Amino acid sequence: MLGWTDQRPLATLLPEAEAKKITSAFGYRTAGELLLHFPRTWSHHGSGVSLDGATEGEQVTIVGIVTYANTTFTRSGKKLTKIVVEFGASHAGATFFNSVVAQRQLTVGKAVMLSGKVKYFQGRAEISHPAFIVLPEAGEKPKKAVGTLRELSAYGSASQLEELLSSLEYIPIYPAKKGVTAWSLLGAMSHVLDQTPPIPEPLDQVPSGLVSFDEALRLIHHPDSRGQQPAIDRIKYNEALSLALVMALRRADAQSYRAPVLPASEEGVRAEFLRNLPFELTAGQRKVIADIAQDLAQPHPMQRLLQGEVGSGKTVVALIAMLQAIDAGCQCALLAPTEVLAVQHARDLTQLLIDAGLPTNVVALTGSMSTATRKKALLDIMSGQADIVVGTHALIQESVEFFDLGLVVVDEQHRFGVEQRDMLRGKGSHDRTPHQLVMTATPIPRTVAMTSFADLAVSALHELPAGRQEIQTSVVPEFKPEWVARAWERIREEVAAGRQAFVVCPRIEGEGGVEETFDYLRTQIFPELNVAMLHGRMPAEEKDAIMADFAAGGIDILVATTVIEVGINVPNASVMYIREAHSFGVSQLHQLRGRVGRGEYKSLCLLHTTMEPGTPSVQRLFDVAATSDGFGLAELDLRTRQEGDVLGTAQSGTKRRVRLLSLLSDRALIERANADATALVARNRSLAEHLVSDIEGQDYLEKS
Ligand code: ADP
Ligand code: MG
């Protein structure tokens, strides 16, 4: 971690059997790995440690007071000991068969630590045959080893551990696994720490207001009277700094790459396009366009992220940027996540250019093109005839030869990882790196942006163009059949008024899937209407044909998977029905519903759910229905999803390096680490590189 490793094999530090158990349970082989196994929580003077919402079957460790103990015999003559342990306001039961030790030691009033698999019986937590340890009372003389304490005797003498337990003001509770209890980890950890000489501070100075790394690593396992917080603060800082340093180094690197200089010109297609725009640009659009104009005029590659609400008009911004590159004699590539979208983008861009009276030279390159068309397209790209090339990521990955690529726009890319950003290096002529504009409609919460996208400049479009219609969103619970019927009725009314509808399903096959829903709607609900389906497994030509037909108004209702999530622009579509909406994320729902309300018509989004009322899943749907602010919903998304997922999507490598840092609550610390990282890279670049040398190249593999 951040300039510190400890490669001493566990087998040389712990009794062989203990080391083996730890390796097979957790995979740890070195002291460094073990010492980074932090406690889940700490029990202050044996105060209660609860189950913490553990799920059925999970291995848990609790600390509490025995409030009931009774031993009886079962009908088959087995001795059965039942106890109840209280911790704070709740309690758990535990049972033991034929355990004399349990019967003797677990008496009312004793403070105990139990570890085992939890089961729930009518809402009550039960641990069957847990491993346990009776905690010595503060100041109590260590007793002779008995019962389960024997396993601790591996570390010299068991009374040594009893001594440790009675001397610790805070008892660390480690995440345990079958075969390795929380207290055997406590023993192992103390044993390894005792044999660890002071660790020199890995940074060039101890960060002000924080403890040294050596102190932090010892304190987190054995907090003194200050408690665990100083240790947590320092270790979180290390985690934040390691994320920040990678980004700070990337920012510094970007300055060393050369890009074509593409200044905006008063003459040319960009100026002409701006003059002929059929609408007023929003203030936000004007600001972003000006920022991009400046970036493109620099000799270093632009790395800009444009976040904008669905429908906020990102395409026009991108096109104006592309026209600036074209005026300067370069080609542009627009990358879409799917071929359907690439084709649609090519069509939309061509239309915008035709409307502005400009000669069009947009070329789409997709896998489903005929060989002849593809050959012609490739030739146009190589010769420089094609100004704008639209395709998927394969455009870059398959190393299509551009004559002179100056700008790459990546549209609607939620998972545009560092690796993909790097792929463009040297792709321009004379080994220059093209400028890059990444656009997303899923706002990235600020802390995520700071940890995973801090090498990009960020612009945001908060406002929608004037005159945009609001989207009214309602929840349609399955358990109210009349609401479901009313939802279908609303779709019929919209179609009768000349509009079109999307019905989105969470899967293709099976119950509630696209195929089934398509059949049901076509035969049972809307036999008189034109219903079609669209999903990712259909052949590309068929998908293109259906999209084109829908865009032209030939299809009334399109039943689809989330293939329509990104970028599809059909202004006549005014209603969307999302089946089992609870199975989608908050931001995804917002993104989906942005496919309606894009024209002059008041629009409607219906969130169907099969979940019970009052559940968190249904509450989330009501939250989505109540707000139209994508940025607010992105924060909500961050709060309701597992942080690991958020990091996992944003950047797979981050997850493994972040154990304690929270993207939700540690914003101030993340900000400080970012500033410190920038300063450190400027002050001592080789140290900065050394500190993250164990990360780069292995953790940053983004899979999309
Ligand atoms: P998104 O940001 O979701 O990609 P689009 O770029 O597809 O949004 O824009 C949605 C629609 O709004 C398009 O039809 C576009 O032509 C139109 N549009 C863009 N900017 C403006 C504006 N300033 N005023 C009016 N309409 C606009
Ligand atoms: Mg778009």
XYZ file of C-alpha atoms and ligand atoms in Angstrom:
732
model
C 0.000 0.000 0.000
C 1.373 3.318 -1.115
C 5.083 2.641 -0.916
C 4.867 -0.028 1.764
C 5.006 -3.763 1.280
C 5.953 -6.521 3.644
C 6.850 -9.667 1.767
C 7.871 -11.798 4.739
C 6.131 -15.156 4.335
C 3.517 -15.814 7.014
C 4.942 -19.278 7.383
C 8.127 -17.813 8.856
C 6.252 -15.628 11.344
C 3.438 -17.848 12.574
C 3.208 -21.463 13.673
C 2.955 -23.506 10.512
C -0.578 -24.761 11.095
C -1.885 -21.235 11.733
C -0.219 -19.830 8.639
C -1.710 -22.622 6.546
C -5.213 -22.027 7.875
C -5.001 -18.316 7.107
C -3.694 -18.956 3.611
C -6.418 -21.433 2.786
C -9.200 -19.253 4.252
C -8.104 -15.856 2.893
C -5.338 -16.520 0.404
C -2.860 -14.405 2.357
C 0.745 -15.531 2.124
C 2.680 -12.517 3.330
C 2.787 -10.350 6.432
C 1.771 -7.373 4.291
C -1.421 -9.056 3.150
C -2.346 -10.112 6.667
C -1.686 -6.696 8.192
C -4.040 -5.113 5.673
C -6.842 -7.379 6.895
C -8.469 -4.668 8.965
C -10.995 -5.216 11.748
C -14.635 -4.925 10.772
C -15.230 -3.086 14.017
C -13.886 -2.746 17.561
C -15.429 -3.670 20.863
C -14.691 -1.003 23.445
C -14.151 -2.680 26.835
C -16.150 -5.653 25.571
C -19.102 -3.489 24.575
C -21.634 -5.073 22.248
C -20.843 -5.794 18.636
C -23.876 -6.670 16.614
C -24.641 -8.736 13.574
C -24.645 -5.657 11.414
C -27.403 -6.870 9.125
C -25.628 -10.099 8.299
C -27.457 -12.314 5.855
C -28.477 -15.921 6.363
C -25.520 -18.270 6.292
C -22.926 -15.539 6.746
C -20.004 -16.077 9.086
C -20.430 -13.540 11.895
C -18.634 -12.556 15.057
C -20.529 -10.922 17.887
C -19.577 -9.631 21.287
C -22.118 -9.393 24.075
C -23.270 -10.439 27.511
C -24.864 -13.815 28.215
C -28.346 -13.048 29.566
C -29.750 -16.566 29.535
C -28.161 -19.967 29.741
C -29.846 -23.315 30.116
C -28.820 -26.900 29.530
C -31.362 -29.665 28.928
C -31.361 -33.070 27.330
C -32.885 -33.898 23.979
C -35.151 -36.932 23.588
C -32.236 -38.872 22.167
C -30.259 -38.071 25.282
C -27.950 -35.411 23.904
C -27.015 -32.512 26.084
C -28.356 -29.274 24.646
C -27.067 -25.900 25.876
C -28.968 -22.809 24.837
C -27.814 -19.295 25.527
C -28.925 -15.800 24.611
C -26.371 -13.064 24.080
C -27.353 -9.418 24.245
C -25.544 -6.641 22.459
C -26.968 -3.174 22.747
C -30.661 -3.302 22.003
C -30.716 -6.634 20.196
C -29.813 -10.211 20.888
C -28.969 -13.536 19.299
C -29.352 -17.118 20.408
C -26.783 -19.865 20.249
C -27.030 -23.610 20.760
C -24.452 -26.273 21.585
C -24.758 -30.046 21.587
C -22.858 -32.092 24.128
C -20.507 -29.287 25.016
C -19.361 -29.443 28.589
C -17.135 -26.428 27.962
C -20.054 -24.332 26.759
C -22.175 -25.422 29.687
C -19.457 -24.533 32.175
C -18.163 -21.310 30.720
C -21.155 -19.607 29.193
C -22.948 -18.523 32.305
C -25.228 -15.546 32.772
C -23.324 -12.268 33.058
C -20.226 -13.363 31.145
C -18.924 -11.214 28.298
C -18.339 -13.436 25.294
C -17.256 -13.339 21.704
C -19.026 -15.835 19.429
C -18.247 -16.721 15.868
C -20.310 -18.878 13.517
C -22.865 -19.030 10.743
C -26.015 -17.064 11.386
C -29.506 -18.360 10.679
C -32.761 -16.532 11.144
C -35.721 -18.151 12.883
C -38.869 -16.051 12.735
C -36.703 -12.956 12.607
C -34.457 -14.091 15.461
C -30.775 -14.604 14.851
C -29.441 -18.016 15.820
C -25.915 -19.321 15.713
C -25.604 -23.041 15.880
C -22.520 -24.390 17.600
C -20.428 -21.261 17.330
C -16.804 -21.075 18.320
C -16.557 -18.852 21.366
C -14.262 -17.188 23.817
C -15.092 -15.741 27.202
C -13.642 -12.266 27.501
C -11.641 -11.612 30.617
C -13.046 -8.812 32.704
C -10.972 -5.668 32.704
C -8.120 -6.020 35.181
C -8.904 -9.652 35.824
C -5.927 -11.945 36.333
C -5.452 -14.175 33.288
C -6.710 -17.673 33.971
C -5.345 -20.909 32.749
C -6.200 -21.836 29.211
C -9.410 -23.760 28.857
C -11.656 -24.839 26.031
C -11.430 -22.914 22.830
C -8.687 -20.794 24.277
C -6.471 -23.753 23.615
C -6.293 -22.893 19.951
C -4.552 -19.704 20.937
C -1.830 -21.599 22.673
C -0.251 -21.856 19.264
C 1.059 -18.349 19.895
C 3.171 -19.240 22.864
C 0.889 -19.462 25.826
C -2.835 -18.997 25.810
C -2.650 -16.827 28.851
C -0.594 -14.452 26.738
C -3.636 -13.957 24.580
C -5.897 -13.676 27.568
C -3.504 -11.047 28.784
C -3.723 -9.324 25.450
C -7.517 -9.440 25.533
C -7.675 -8.009 29.025
C -5.101 -5.351 28.224
C -6.783 -4.107 25.054
C -9.124 -1.231 25.553
C -10.526 -1.889 22.091
C -10.826 -5.483 20.948
C -10.598 -5.668 17.156
C -13.272 -7.836 15.528
C -11.899 -9.254 12.307
C -13.913 -10.528 9.388
C -13.597 -14.255 10.016
C -14.083 -17.398 7.986
C -14.805 -20.954 8.877
C -11.719 -22.345 10.527
C -10.216 -18.942 11.299
C -12.027 -17.157 14.097
C -11.868 -13.460 14.808
C -9.720 -14.119 17.866
C -7.300 -16.449 16.154
C -6.777 -13.583 13.702
C -6.283 -11.290 16.664
C -3.600 -13.631 17.915
C -1.936 -13.955 14.531
C -2.006 -10.222 13.979
C -0.445 -9.432 17.367
C 2.180 -12.047 16.762
C 3.117 -10.594 13.377
C 3.012 -6.991 14.636
C 5.326 -7.892 17.512
C 7.847 -9.111 14.970
C 7.501 -6.059 12.725
C 10.199 -3.423 13.215
C 9.120 0.229 12.963
C 8.051 1.029 9.395
C 9.775 4.130 7.997
C 7.234 6.713 6.791
C 6.692 5.912 3.085
C 5.780 9.520 2.187
C 8.396 12.243 2.244
C 6.641 13.732 5.245
C 3.901 12.630 7.612
C 0.797 14.435 6.329
C -0.131 17.206 8.733
C -2.785 16.351 11.281
C -2.435 12.627 10.659
C -0.455 9.893 12.395
C 2.540 8.205 10.748
C 1.900 5.110 8.677
C 3.681 2.925 11.224
C 1.486 4.233 13.987
C -1.640 3.853 11.886
C -0.937 0.234 11.018
C -0.369 -0.648 14.676
C -3.255 1.433 15.978
C -5.826 0.020 13.599
C -5.205 -3.433 15.042
C -4.705 -2.295 18.633
C -6.277 1.106 19.220
C -5.085 2.899 22.338
C -7.159 5.319 24.386
C -7.629 7.533 21.282
C -9.668 4.780 19.681
C -9.435 3.596 16.098
C -10.204 6.903 14.387
C -6.656 8.284 13.991
C -5.626 5.021 12.339
C -8.647 4.972 10.056
C -8.069 8.576 9.017
C -4.477 7.923 8.020
C -5.212 4.707 6.152
C -8.123 6.300 4.296
C -5.788 9.120 3.381
C -3.336 6.589 1.950
C -6.101 5.033 -0.112
C -7.315 8.371 -1.395
C -3.773 9.487 -2.134
C -2.993 6.379 -4.137
C -6.045 6.962 -6.333
C -5.192 10.629 -6.628
C -1.528 10.071 -7.477
C -2.369 7.894 -10.454
C -4.592 10.651 -11.802
C -2.094 13.417 -11.001
C 0.611 11.498 -12.851
C -1.705 11.058 -15.836
C -2.426 14.774 -15.856
C 1.281 15.520 -15.791
C 1.867 12.975 -18.568
C -0.776 14.457 -20.812
C 1.399 17.541 -21.095
C 4.094 15.440 -22.723
C 1.886 14.148 -25.540
C 1.622 16.195 -28.679
C -1.649 16.837 -30.440
C -2.524 18.614 -33.669
C -3.222 22.306 -33.114
C -6.776 22.976 -34.317
C -7.664 26.638 -33.804
C -11.220 27.839 -34.406
C -11.518 29.896 -37.551
C -13.857 32.762 -38.395
C -14.341 31.238 -41.829
C -15.134 27.659 -42.649
C -17.760 25.022 -41.913
C -17.876 25.638 -38.162
C -18.695 29.310 -38.531
C -21.197 28.548 -41.262
C -22.895 25.889 -39.177
C -23.187 28.258 -36.218
C -24.716 30.947 -38.460
C -27.324 28.516 -39.785
C -28.343 26.896 -36.501
C -32.135 26.697 -36.348
C -32.175 27.342 -32.589
C -30.459 29.414 -29.891
C -27.702 27.571 -28.097
C -28.202 27.388 -24.361
C -25.778 29.299 -22.145
C -24.303 25.975 -21.041
C -23.725 24.868 -24.611
C -22.009 28.155 -25.469
C -19.666 27.835 -22.501
C -18.686 24.242 -23.350
C -18.220 25.096 -27.017
C -15.886 27.951 -26.049
C -13.902 25.727 -23.658
C -13.508 23.064 -26.322
C -12.480 25.667 -28.904
C -9.630 26.675 -26.605
C -8.597 23.102 -25.804
C -8.382 22.160 -29.469
C -6.052 25.070 -30.158
C -3.461 23.658 -27.724
C -0.532 21.455 -28.797
C -1.496 18.874 -26.130
C -4.439 16.527 -26.418
C -7.725 17.731 -24.963
C -9.127 15.221 -22.466
C -12.574 16.509 -21.727
C -15.600 14.863 -20.198
C -18.954 16.404 -21.085
C -21.753 15.407 -18.756
C -25.165 16.500 -19.764
C -28.685 15.602 -18.906
C -30.435 13.439 -21.413
C -31.653 15.759 -24.166
C -29.417 18.627 -23.120
C -27.993 18.869 -26.632
C -24.581 17.234 -26.467
C -24.624 16.119 -30.096
C -24.611 19.648 -31.441
C -21.721 20.540 -29.140
C -19.776 17.552 -30.427
C -20.526 18.407 -34.027
C -19.305 21.979 -33.581
C -16.081 20.628 -32.073
C -15.708 18.259 -35.010
C -16.248 21.055 -37.499
C -13.433 22.997 -35.845
C -11.120 20.030 -36.419
C -12.314 19.707 -40.011
C -11.671 23.412 -40.661
C -8.103 22.805 -39.496
C -7.757 19.949 -41.966
C -8.183 16.958 -39.655
C -10.571 14.034 -39.560
C -12.865 13.145 -36.665
C -14.193 9.890 -35.287
C -17.424 9.514 -33.357
C -17.591 6.319 -31.307
C -20.934 4.918 -30.193
C -21.477 1.960 -27.871
C -23.536 -0.050 -30.387
C -23.844 -0.343 -34.125
C -27.521 0.639 -34.003
C -26.495 3.899 -32.405
C -23.583 4.447 -34.743
C -25.913 4.173 -37.715
C -28.375 6.539 -36.113
C -25.653 9.031 -35.266
C -24.382 8.998 -38.830
C -27.900 9.668 -40.053
C -28.520 12.473 -37.523
C -25.204 14.191 -38.189
C -25.758 14.018 -41.934
C -29.187 15.579 -41.442
C -27.830 18.388 -39.254
C -25.204 19.166 -41.891
C -27.696 19.047 -44.752
C -30.040 21.367 -42.798
C -27.162 23.795 -42.377
C -26.461 23.654 -46.103
C -23.021 22.154 -45.660
C -21.443 19.532 -47.894
C -21.709 16.281 -46.025
C -18.913 13.805 -45.732
C -19.984 11.564 -42.885
C -19.059 7.925 -43.220
C -20.431 5.106 -41.084
C -18.319 2.038 -40.648
C -20.078 -1.004 -39.191
C -19.521 -4.719 -39.166
C -22.709 -5.428 -41.053
C -21.795 -3.427 -44.153
C -21.342 -5.268 -47.420
C -17.727 -5.866 -48.375
C -17.914 -3.416 -51.234
C -19.387 -0.588 -49.137
C -16.883 -1.290 -46.417
C -13.979 -1.185 -48.848
C -15.158 2.138 -50.188
C -15.563 3.519 -46.644
C -12.103 2.360 -45.610
C -10.639 3.948 -48.700
C -12.369 7.248 -47.931
C -11.014 7.129 -44.392
C -7.470 6.350 -45.504
C -7.426 8.962 -48.229
C -8.872 11.659 -46.005
C -12.054 11.972 -48.100
C -14.134 11.142 -45.031
C -14.275 14.035 -42.560
C -16.357 12.349 -39.902
C -16.253 8.608 -39.367
C -18.926 7.099 -37.168
C -18.589 3.624 -35.691
C -18.153 1.608 -32.535
C -14.957 1.175 -30.545
C -13.833 -1.330 -33.139
C -12.917 1.715 -35.225
C -9.987 2.345 -32.946
C -9.353 -1.205 -31.762
C -9.126 -2.672 -35.270
C -6.717 0.089 -36.099
C -8.564 1.488 -39.068
C -6.051 3.709 -40.848
C -6.974 7.350 -40.772
C -5.357 9.863 -43.061
C -5.130 12.418 -40.273
C -7.231 11.852 -37.161
C -7.501 14.979 -35.017
C -10.466 14.498 -32.689
C -12.266 11.515 -31.226
C -15.691 11.937 -29.662
C -16.927 9.100 -27.484
C -20.674 9.256 -27.027
C -22.767 7.927 -24.168
C -19.948 5.920 -22.788
C -20.502 5.070 -19.148
C -17.546 2.797 -18.920
C -14.849 4.673 -20.713
C -11.874 3.415 -18.764
C -8.368 4.692 -18.547
C -7.207 1.951 -20.887
C -9.519 3.106 -23.650
C -8.414 6.669 -23.142
C -4.834 5.503 -23.635
C -5.578 3.583 -26.794
C -5.648 6.783 -28.783
C -2.064 7.690 -28.044
C -0.151 8.217 -31.235
C -3.161 7.457 -33.450
C -2.906 10.768 -35.289
C -0.475 11.380 -38.121
C 3.176 12.049 -37.179
C 2.509 10.143 -33.927
C 0.353 12.899 -32.597
C -2.421 12.024 -30.158
C -5.934 13.040 -31.179
C -7.971 15.312 -28.927
C -10.700 13.545 -26.995
C -14.202 14.455 -25.959
C -16.109 11.928 -23.859
C -19.832 12.499 -23.459
C -22.103 10.906 -20.911
C -25.705 11.386 -19.908
C -25.177 9.557 -16.642
C -23.768 12.194 -14.352
C -20.792 10.970 -12.426
C -20.967 11.815 -8.716
C -18.268 14.283 -7.787
C -16.184 11.950 -5.643
C -16.195 9.299 -8.356
C -15.159 11.904 -10.884
C -12.321 12.943 -8.594
C -11.051 9.418 -8.063
C -11.533 7.897 -11.487
C -11.808 10.700 -14.002
C -9.555 13.308 -12.476
C -7.311 13.187 -15.519
C -10.160 14.674 -17.546
C -11.381 18.239 -17.582
C -15.083 18.178 -16.772
C -17.878 20.231 -18.338
C -21.540 19.915 -17.525
C -24.780 20.856 -19.246
C -27.338 21.298 -16.497
C -30.111 23.007 -18.414
C -32.299 21.616 -21.131
C -33.019 23.650 -24.265
C -36.011 25.940 -23.801
C -39.437 24.579 -24.642
C -38.573 21.015 -23.673
C -41.542 19.065 -22.428
C -41.581 17.698 -18.944
C -41.779 13.948 -18.526
C -44.429 12.884 -16.078
C -43.394 9.675 -14.336
C -45.719 7.283 -12.514
C -45.201 4.005 -10.702
C -47.407 1.143 -11.887
C -47.519 -1.649 -9.298
C -48.431 -5.113 -10.575
C -50.606 -5.705 -7.505
C -52.987 -3.001 -8.718
C -54.341 -4.622 -11.902
C -56.491 -1.599 -12.664
C -53.360 0.600 -12.744
C -51.700 -1.774 -15.191
C -54.817 -1.698 -17.366
C -54.835 2.087 -17.172
C -51.182 2.157 -18.262
C -51.991 0.212 -21.434
C -54.957 2.538 -21.952
C -52.659 5.572 -21.782
C -50.428 4.049 -24.445
C -53.483 3.467 -26.647
C -54.513 7.122 -26.184
C -51.047 8.386 -27.125
C -50.979 6.245 -30.246
C -54.492 7.434 -31.129
C -53.134 10.993 -30.905
C -50.430 10.072 -33.409
C -47.607 9.402 -30.964
C -45.433 6.322 -30.464
C -44.471 4.216 -27.455
C -41.529 2.265 -26.068
C -42.057 -0.775 -23.886
C -38.769 -1.717 -22.216
C -38.221 -5.191 -20.761
C -35.401 -6.332 -18.469
C -34.623 -9.466 -20.531
C -35.164 -11.034 -23.931
C -36.487 -14.478 -23.073
C -38.709 -15.859 -20.363
C -41.432 -14.322 -18.248
C -41.701 -10.590 -18.795
C -39.053 -10.723 -21.499
C -39.168 -8.902 -24.825
C -40.393 -11.931 -26.772
C -43.188 -12.758 -24.364
C -44.277 -9.160 -23.866
C -44.223 -8.575 -27.608
C -46.512 -11.580 -28.194
C -48.812 -10.591 -25.348
C -49.210 -6.969 -26.433
C -49.566 -7.824 -30.103
C -52.246 -10.478 -29.562
C -53.994 -9.557 -26.280
C -53.765 -5.809 -25.750
C -53.064 -3.995 -29.010
C -54.116 -6.353 -31.838
C -55.111 -3.344 -33.925
C -51.751 -1.557 -33.584
C -48.370 -1.980 -35.157
C -46.170 -3.610 -32.528
C -42.525 -4.547 -33.154
C -39.637 -5.809 -31.091
C -35.956 -4.976 -30.897
C -33.153 -6.642 -28.993
C -29.440 -7.190 -29.139
C -29.617 -10.740 -30.415
C -31.348 -9.820 -33.671
C -29.251 -9.546 -36.845
C -27.846 -6.058 -37.347
C -29.726 -5.347 -40.619
C -33.012 -6.283 -38.944
C -32.259 -3.984 -36.011
C -31.364 -1.119 -38.320
C -34.529 -1.675 -40.346
C -36.741 -1.663 -37.258
C -35.093 1.464 -35.836
C -35.477 3.218 -39.154
C -39.127 2.144 -39.372
C -39.785 3.348 -35.820
C -38.044 6.674 -36.490
C -40.177 7.082 -39.626
C -43.379 6.462 -37.656
C -44.204 3.081 -39.178
C -44.256 1.318 -35.805
C -46.649 2.337 -33.007
C -45.159 0.389 -30.126
C -41.579 -0.817 -29.898
C -40.946 -3.579 -27.355
C -37.238 -3.585 -26.616
C -34.436 -4.314 -24.199
C -32.242 -1.485 -22.984
C -30.634 -1.356 -26.427
C -32.714 1.788 -26.678
C -31.172 3.203 -23.512
C -28.544 5.246 -25.187
C -28.953 8.048 -27.614
C -31.978 7.006 -29.582
C -33.742 10.122 -30.758
C -37.350 9.811 -31.866
C -39.129 13.063 -30.997
C -42.540 11.577 -31.796
C -42.232 8.980 -29.034
C -44.177 10.287 -26.061
C -44.656 7.347 -23.743
C -42.393 4.717 -22.236
C -43.463 1.728 -20.185
C -40.634 0.069 -18.260
C -41.413 -3.473 -17.155
C -39.993 -4.515 -13.763
C -38.456 -1.090 -13.379
C -37.110 -2.061 -9.945
C -34.526 -4.247 -11.643
C -32.846 -1.222 -13.194
C -30.532 1.252 -11.482
C -31.714 4.756 -10.709
C -29.472 6.429 -13.255
C -30.373 3.879 -15.869
C -34.076 4.550 -15.402
C -33.428 8.254 -15.783
C -31.425 7.585 -18.896
C -34.139 5.352 -20.322
C -36.930 7.802 -19.771
C -34.870 10.466 -21.512
C -35.808 8.658 -24.739
C -39.231 10.295 -24.529
C -40.025 13.984 -24.144
C -37.570 14.859 -26.886
C -40.093 16.567 -29.121
C -42.897 19.043 -28.682
C -45.219 16.607 -26.897
C -45.896 16.206 -23.232
C -44.512 12.818 -22.321
C -45.107 10.024 -19.911
C -42.942 7.375 -18.281
C -44.572 4.401 -16.555
C -42.474 2.433 -14.094
C -43.989 -1.019 -13.717
C -43.015 -3.111 -10.706
C -43.816 -6.511 -9.277
C -42.354 -5.611 -5.885
C -44.368 -5.186 -2.713
C -45.314 -1.676 -1.655
C -43.087 -0.149 1.020
C -39.916 -1.986 -0.011
C -36.766 0.042 -0.678
C -36.924 -0.981 -4.349
C -40.349 0.573 -4.749
C -39.270 3.633 -2.788
C -36.464 4.145 -5.285
C -39.004 4.129 -8.099
C -41.004 6.816 -6.340
C -37.803 8.829 -5.946
C -37.148 8.557 -9.665
C -40.745 9.568 -10.354
C -40.411 12.599 -8.087
C -37.260 14.141 -9.540
C -36.132 15.006 -13.012
C -32.647 16.068 -11.931
C -30.155 13.530 -13.226
C -27.346 14.873 -11.068
C -29.414 14.433 -7.911
C -30.390 10.933 -9.004
C -26.752 10.025 -9.619
C -25.984 10.827 -5.983
C -28.981 8.768 -4.905
C -27.697 5.948 -7.075
C -24.354 6.110 -5.328
C -26.078 5.912 -1.974
C -28.290 2.944 -2.829
C -25.801 0.863 -4.717
C -22.888 -0.964 -3.175
C -19.880 1.296 -3.352
C -17.876 -1.525 -4.799
C -20.253 -1.630 -7.729
C -19.880 2.060 -8.328
C -16.129 1.798 -8.265
C -16.304 -1.413 -10.203
C -18.118 0.283 -13.029
C -16.065 3.403 -12.896
C -12.771 1.682 -12.639
C -12.265 -1.944 -11.835
C -8.871 -1.571 -10.223
C -9.997 0.965 -7.665
C -12.053 -1.521 -5.744
C -9.173 -3.640 -4.618
C -7.188 -0.684 -3.360
C -9.959 0.853 -1.345
C -10.849 -0.898 1.874
C -11.866 1.910 4.198
C -12.373 4.968 2.017
C -15.986 5.848 1.307
C -16.907 7.776 -1.802
C -20.016 8.916 0.005
C -18.694 10.330 3.220
C -15.017 11.051 2.652
C -15.325 13.803 0.131
C -13.177 16.289 2.083
C -10.405 13.749 2.452
C -10.548 12.895 -1.258
C -10.283 16.579 -2.107
C -7.300 17.019 0.175
C -5.585 13.940 -1.252
C -6.095 15.264 -4.775
C -4.460 18.572 -3.918
C -1.623 16.799 -2.074
C -1.097 14.451 -5.022
C -0.733 17.314 -7.462
C 1.779 18.976 -5.136
C 3.725 15.764 -4.619
C 4.001 15.076 -8.352
C 5.375 18.591 -8.824
C 7.724 18.328 -5.833
C 9.021 14.788 -6.174
C 7.841 12.970 -9.244
C 10.006 9.904 -8.755
C 8.607 9.365 -5.269
C 5.076 9.757 -6.648
C 5.828 7.121 -9.280
C 7.369 4.821 -6.720
C 4.336 5.115 -4.435
C 1.963 3.824 -7.086
C 4.400 1.506 -8.850
C 2.568 -1.530 -7.529
C -0.685 -0.342 -9.047
C -0.156 0.764 -12.560
C -0.313 -1.777 -15.289
C -2.098 -4.420 -13.263
C -5.036 -2.759 -11.597
C -6.072 -0.432 -14.314
C -7.489 -2.994 -16.672
C -10.905 -1.740 -17.570
C -13.144 -4.384 -19.021
C -16.147 -3.138 -20.860
P -28.319 14.501 -25.772
O -27.590 15.482 -24.935
O -29.198 13.627 -24.968
O -27.416 13.733 -26.672
P -29.246 15.625 -28.219
O -27.950 16.174 -28.584
O -29.677 14.381 -28.905
O -29.287 15.379 -26.669
O -30.334 16.768 -28.381
C -31.688 16.489 -28.298
C -32.443 17.361 -29.263
O -32.367 18.716 -28.884
C -31.931 17.292 -30.681
O -33.037 17.162 -31.522
C -31.208 18.617 -30.869
O -31.232 19.046 -32.212
C -32.012 19.537 -29.984
N -31.272 20.695 -29.462
C -29.971 20.732 -29.107
N -29.634 21.954 -28.636
C -30.747 22.718 -28.677
C -31.049 24.080 -28.325
N -30.121 24.887 -27.821
N -32.315 24.502 -28.516
C -33.263 23.692 -29.020
N -33.038 22.411 -29.384
C -31.799 21.911 -29.201
Mg -26.978 11.987 -27.367
